[in-house]
JSON list of C-alpha atoms in Angstrom, two decimals:
[
{"chain": "A", "resi": 1, "resn": "MET", "atom": "CA", "xyz": [5.85, 5.65, -3.08]},
{"chain": "A", "resi": 2, "resn": "LEU", "atom": "CA", "xyz": [5.86, 6.22, 0.57]},
{"chain": "A", "resi": 3, "resn": "ILE", "atom": "CA", "xyz": [3.94, 9.50, 1.70]},
{"chain": "A", "resi": 4, "resn": "THR", "atom": "CA", "xyz": [5.97, 12.58, 3.11]},
{"chain": "A", "resi": 5, "resn": "ILE", "atom": "CA", "xyz": [5.31, 13.63, 6.19]},
{"chain": "A", "resi": 6, "resn": "ASP", "atom": "CA", "xyz": [5.80, 17.47, 5.72]},
{"chain": "A", "resi": 7, "resn": "GLU", "atom": "CA", "xyz": [4.24, 20.59, 7.05]},
{"chain": "A", "resi": 8, "resn": "THR", "atom": "CA", "xyz": [1.39, 20.34, 4.76]},
{"chain": "A", "resi": 9, "resn": "LEU", "atom": "CA", "xyz": [0.39, 17.11, 6.30]},
{"chain": "A", "resi": 10, "resn": "ALA", "atom": "CA", "xyz": [0.79, 18.35, 9.65]},
{"chain": "A", "resi": 11, "resn": "LYS", "atom": "CA", "xyz": [-1.09, 21.50, 9.04]},
{"chain": "A", "resi": 12, "resn": "GLN", "atom": "CA", "xyz": [-3.96, 19.41, 7.66]},
{"chain": "A", "resi": 13, "resn": "VAL", "atom": "CA", "xyz": [-4.03, 17.42, 10.88]},
{"chain": "A", "resi": 14, "resn": "CYS", "atom": "CA", "xyz": [-3.88, 20.52, 13.16]},
{"chain": "A", "resi": 15, "resn": "ASP", "atom": "CA", "xyz": [-6.96, 21.72, 11.13]},
{"chain": "A", "resi": 16, "resn": "GLU", "atom": "CA", "xyz": [-8.72, 18.53, 11.83]},
{"chain": "A", "resi": 17, "resn": "LEU", "atom": "CA", "xyz": [-7.94, 18.72, 15.51]},
{"chain": "A", "resi": 18, "resn": "HIS", "atom": "CA", "xyz": [-8.49, 22.45, 15.56]},
{"chain": "A", "resi": 19, "resn": "ILE", "atom": "CA", "xyz": [-5.20, 23.05, 17.07]},
{"chain": "A", "resi": 20, "resn": "ASP", "atom": "CA", "xyz": [-3.07, 26.10, 16.57]},
{"chain": "A", "resi": 21, "resn": "GLN", "atom": "CA", "xyz": [-0.57, 25.96, 13.90]},
{"chain": "A", "resi": 22, "resn": "THR", "atom": "CA", "xyz": [2.42, 27.28, 15.97]},
{"chain": "A", "resi": 23, "resn": "ASP", "atom": "CA", "xyz": [6.02, 26.19, 15.25]},
{"chain": "A", "resi": 24, "resn": "GLU", "atom": "CA", "xyz": [5.91, 24.05, 18.38]},
{"chain": "A", "resi": 25, "resn": "GLU", "atom": "CA", "xyz": [2.66, 22.48, 17.55]},
{"chain": "A", "resi": 26, "resn": "LEU", "atom": "CA", "xyz": [3.52, 21.72, 14.10]},
{"chain": "A", "resi": 27, "resn": "ALA", "atom": "CA", "xyz": [6.91, 20.29, 15.22]},
{"chain": "A", "resi": 28, "resn": "THR", "atom": "CA", "xyz": [5.09, 17.93, 17.56]},
{"chain": "A", "resi": 29, "resn": "VAL", "atom": "CA", "xyz": [2.47, 16.98, 15.09]},
{"chain": "A", "resi": 30, "resn": "THR", "atom": "CA", "xyz": [5.02, 16.11, 12.23]},
{"chain": "A", "resi": 31, "resn": "ALA", "atom": "CA", "xyz": [7.30, 14.09, 14.97]},
{"chain": "A", "resi": 32, "resn": "LEU", "atom": "CA", "xyz": [3.92, 12.17, 16.01]},
{"chain": "A", "resi": 33, "resn": "LEU", "atom": "CA", "xyz": [3.02, 11.61, 12.30]},
{"chain": "A", "resi": 34, "resn": "ASN", "atom": "CA", "xyz": [6.58, 10.09, 11.51]},
{"chain": "A", "resi": 35, "resn": "GLY", "atom": "CA", "xyz": [6.18, 7.92, 14.36]},
{"chain": "A", "resi": 36, "resn": "SER", "atom": "CA", "xyz": [2.57, 6.75, 13.38]},
{"chain": "A", "resi": 37, "resn": "GLN", "atom": "CA", "xyz": [3.82, 6.03, 10.03]},
{"chain": "A", "resi": 38, "resn": "ALA", "atom": "CA", "xyz": [6.56, 3.93, 11.20]},
{"chain": "A", "resi": 39, "resn": "ILE", "atom": "CA", "xyz": [4.11, 1.75, 13.24]},
{"chain": "A", "resi": 40, "resn": "ILE", "atom": "CA", "xyz": [1.69, 1.65, 10.36]},
{"chain": "A", "resi": 41, "resn": "ASP", "atom": "CA", "xyz": [4.32, 0.61, 7.82]},
{"chain": "A", "resi": 42, "resn": "ASP", "atom": "CA", "xyz": [5.62, -2.22, 10.29]},
{"chain": "A", "resi": 43, "resn": "SER", "atom": "CA", "xyz": [2.00, -3.30, 10.40]},
{"chain": "A", "resi": 44, "resn": "VAL", "atom": "CA", "xyz": [1.14, -3.64, 6.99]},
{"chain": "A", "resi": 45, "resn": "GLU", "atom": "CA", "xyz": [2.29, -6.19, 4.57]},
{"chain": "A", "resi": 46, "resn": "LEU", "atom": "CA", "xyz": [4.25, -3.54, 2.35]},
{"chain": "A", "resi": 47, "resn": "ALA", "atom": "CA", "xyz": [6.55, -6.67, 0.96]},
{"chain": "A", "resi": 48, "resn": "ILE", "atom": "CA", "xyz": [3.59, -8.53, -0.55]},
{"chain": "A", "resi": 49, "resn": "TYR", "atom": "CA", "xyz": [1.98, -5.12, -2.03]},
{"chain": "A", "resi": 50, "resn": "PRO", "atom": "CA", "xyz": [4.11, -2.14, -1.76]},
{"chain": "A", "resi": 51, "resn": "ASP", "atom": "CA", "xyz": [1.56, 0.27, -3.78]},
{"chain": "A", "resi": 52, "resn": "ILE", "atom": "CA", "xyz": [-0.71, -0.03, -0.75]},
{"chain": "A", "resi": 53, "resn": "VAL", "atom": "CA", "xyz": [0.99, 3.36, 0.47]},
{"chain": "A", "resi": 54, "resn": "ASP", "atom": "CA", "xyz": [-0.78, 5.11, -2.55]},
{"chain": "A", "resi": 55, "resn": "THR", "atom": "CA", "xyz": [-4.15, 4.29, -1.23]},
{"chain": "A", "resi": 56, "resn": "PRO", "atom": "CA", "xyz": [-5.83, 6.83, 0.99]},
{"chain": "A", "resi": 57, "resn": "LEU", "atom": "CA", "xyz": [-6.91, 4.32, 3.73]},
{"chain": "A", "resi": 58, "resn": "TYR", "atom": "CA", "xyz": [-2.87, 4.03, 4.32]},
{"chain": "A", "resi": 59, "resn": "VAL", "atom": "CA", "xyz": [-2.80, 7.99, 4.71]},
{"chain": "A", "resi": 60, "resn": "ARG", "atom": "CA", "xyz": [-5.84, 8.06, 6.99]},
{"chain": "A", "resi": 61, "resn": "ALA", "atom": "CA", "xyz": [-4.45, 5.11, 9.13]},
{"chain": "A", "resi": 62, "resn": "ILE", "atom": "CA", "xyz": [-1.18, 7.18, 9.44]},
{"chain": "A", "resi": 63, "resn": "ILE", "atom": "CA", "xyz": [-3.29, 10.50, 10.34]},
{"chain": "A", "resi": 64, "resn": "THR", "atom": "CA", "xyz": [-5.53, 8.56, 12.83]},
{"chain": "A", "resi": 65, "resn": "LEU", "atom": "CA", "xyz": [-2.71, 6.99, 14.77]},
{"chain": "A", "resi": 66, "resn": "GLY", "atom": "CA", "xyz": [-1.18, 10.35, 14.88]},
{"chain": "A", "resi": 67, "resn": "GLN", "atom": "CA", "xyz": [-3.92, 12.12, 16.16]},
{"chain": "A", "resi": 68, "resn": "ALA", "atom": "CA", "xyz": [-4.37, 9.47, 18.95]},
{"chain": "A", "resi": 69, "resn": "MET", "atom": "CA", "xyz": [-0.77, 9.98, 19.92]},
{"chain": "A", "resi": 70, "resn": "TYR", "atom": "CA", "xyz": [-1.30, 13.59, 20.18]},
{"chain": "A", "resi": 71, "resn": "TYR", "atom": "CA", "xyz": [-3.53, 13.25, 22.96]},
{"chain": "A", "resi": 72, "resn": "ASP", "atom": "CA", "xyz": [-2.41, 9.93, 24.19]},
{"chain": "A", "resi": 73, "resn": "ARG", "atom": "CA", "xyz": [1.51, 9.83, 23.56]},
{"chain": "A", "resi": 74, "resn": "ASN", "atom": "CA", "xyz": [1.87, 6.65, 25.48]},
{"chain": "A", "resi": 75, "resn": "LEU", "atom": "CA", "xyz": [-1.36, 5.04, 23.89]},
{"chain": "A", "resi": 76, "resn": "VAL", "atom": "CA", "xyz": [-2.27, 3.82, 27.36]},
{"chain": "A", "resi": 77, "resn": "THR", "atom": "CA", "xyz": [-5.41, 2.33, 26.13]},
{"chain": "A", "resi": 78, "resn": "GLY", "atom": "CA", "xyz": [-3.58, 0.87, 22.95]},
{"chain": "A", "resi": 79, "resn": "GLN", "atom": "CA", "xyz": [-4.30, 1.86, 19.44]},
{"chain": "A", "resi": 80, "resn": "PRO", "atom": "CA", "xyz": [-7.69, 2.74, 18.70]},
{"chain": "A", "resi": 81, "resn": "LYS", "atom": "CA", "xyz": [-10.11, 0.48, 17.06]},
{"chain": "A", "resi": 82, "resn": "ALA", "atom": "CA", "xyz": [-10.36, 2.37, 13.91]},
{"chain": "A", "resi": 83, "resn": "VAL", "atom": "CA", "xyz": [-6.49, 2.04, 13.56]},
{"chain": "A", "resi": 84, "resn": "ILE", "atom": "CA", "xyz": [-6.58, -1.71, 14.13]},
{"chain": "A", "resi": 85, "resn": "LEU", "atom": "CA", "xyz": [-9.54, -1.93, 11.53]},
{"chain": "A", "resi": 86, "resn": "MET", "atom": "CA", "xyz": [-7.65, 0.17, 8.96]},
{"chain": "A", "resi": 87, "resn": "VAL", "atom": "CA", "xyz": [-4.58, -1.84, 9.45]},
{"chain": "A", "resi": 88, "resn": "ASP", "atom": "CA", "xyz": [-6.51, -5.19, 9.16]},
{"chain": "A", "resi": 89, "resn": "HIS", "atom": "CA", "xyz": [-8.22, -3.70, 5.97]},
{"chain": "A", "resi": 90, "resn": "LEU", "atom": "CA", "xyz": [-5.03, -2.46, 4.55]},
{"chain": "A", "resi": 91, "resn": "ASN", "atom": "CA", "xyz": [-3.38, -6.26, 5.20]},
{"chain": "A", "resi": 92, "resn": "ALA", "atom": "CA", "xyz": [-6.37, -7.80, 3.31]},
{"chain": "A", "resi": 93, "resn": "ILE", "atom": "CA", "xyz": [-5.87, -5.54, 0.31]},
{"chain": "A", "resi": 94, "resn": "CYS", "atom": "CA", "xyz": [-2.11, -6.62, 0.49]},
{"chain": "A", "resi": 95, "resn": "LEU", "atom": "CA", "xyz": [-2.68, -10.08, 0.67]},
{"chain": "A", "resi": 96, "resn": "ALA", "atom": "CA", "xyz": [-5.43, -10.03, -2.11]},
{"chain": "A", "resi": 97, "resn": "LYS", "atom": "CA", "xyz": [-3.23, -8.02, -4.50]},
{"chain": "A", "resi": 98, "resn": "GLY", "atom": "CA", "xyz": [-0.06, -10.14, -3.58]},
{"chain": "A", "resi": 99, "resn": "ALA", "atom": "CA", "xyz": [-2.02, -13.35, -4.42]},
{"chain": "A", "resi": 100, "resn": "GLY", "atom": "CA", "xyz": [-2.96, -12.15, -7.93]}
]
């Protein structure tokens, strides 16, 4: 089941980043989380192991990329190394589970 990017998750991210939870900021964070989910989904072998979306690491990868995009909308320096590591780990899980 894909996670739902909603106000609750946006508020969690705002809390983590110590951002005021105004309507504008919540809308921005929600949009960035939706974009980061699309990127993570395209980066992970969901077809091999779709249940990966239920893991905490999947959600953390979305949040971490969304946080990076909050401060650097164009990702001028690329994806954070932590996101790359998480995607690699998620793909390893997908491949291991898919092979079983």
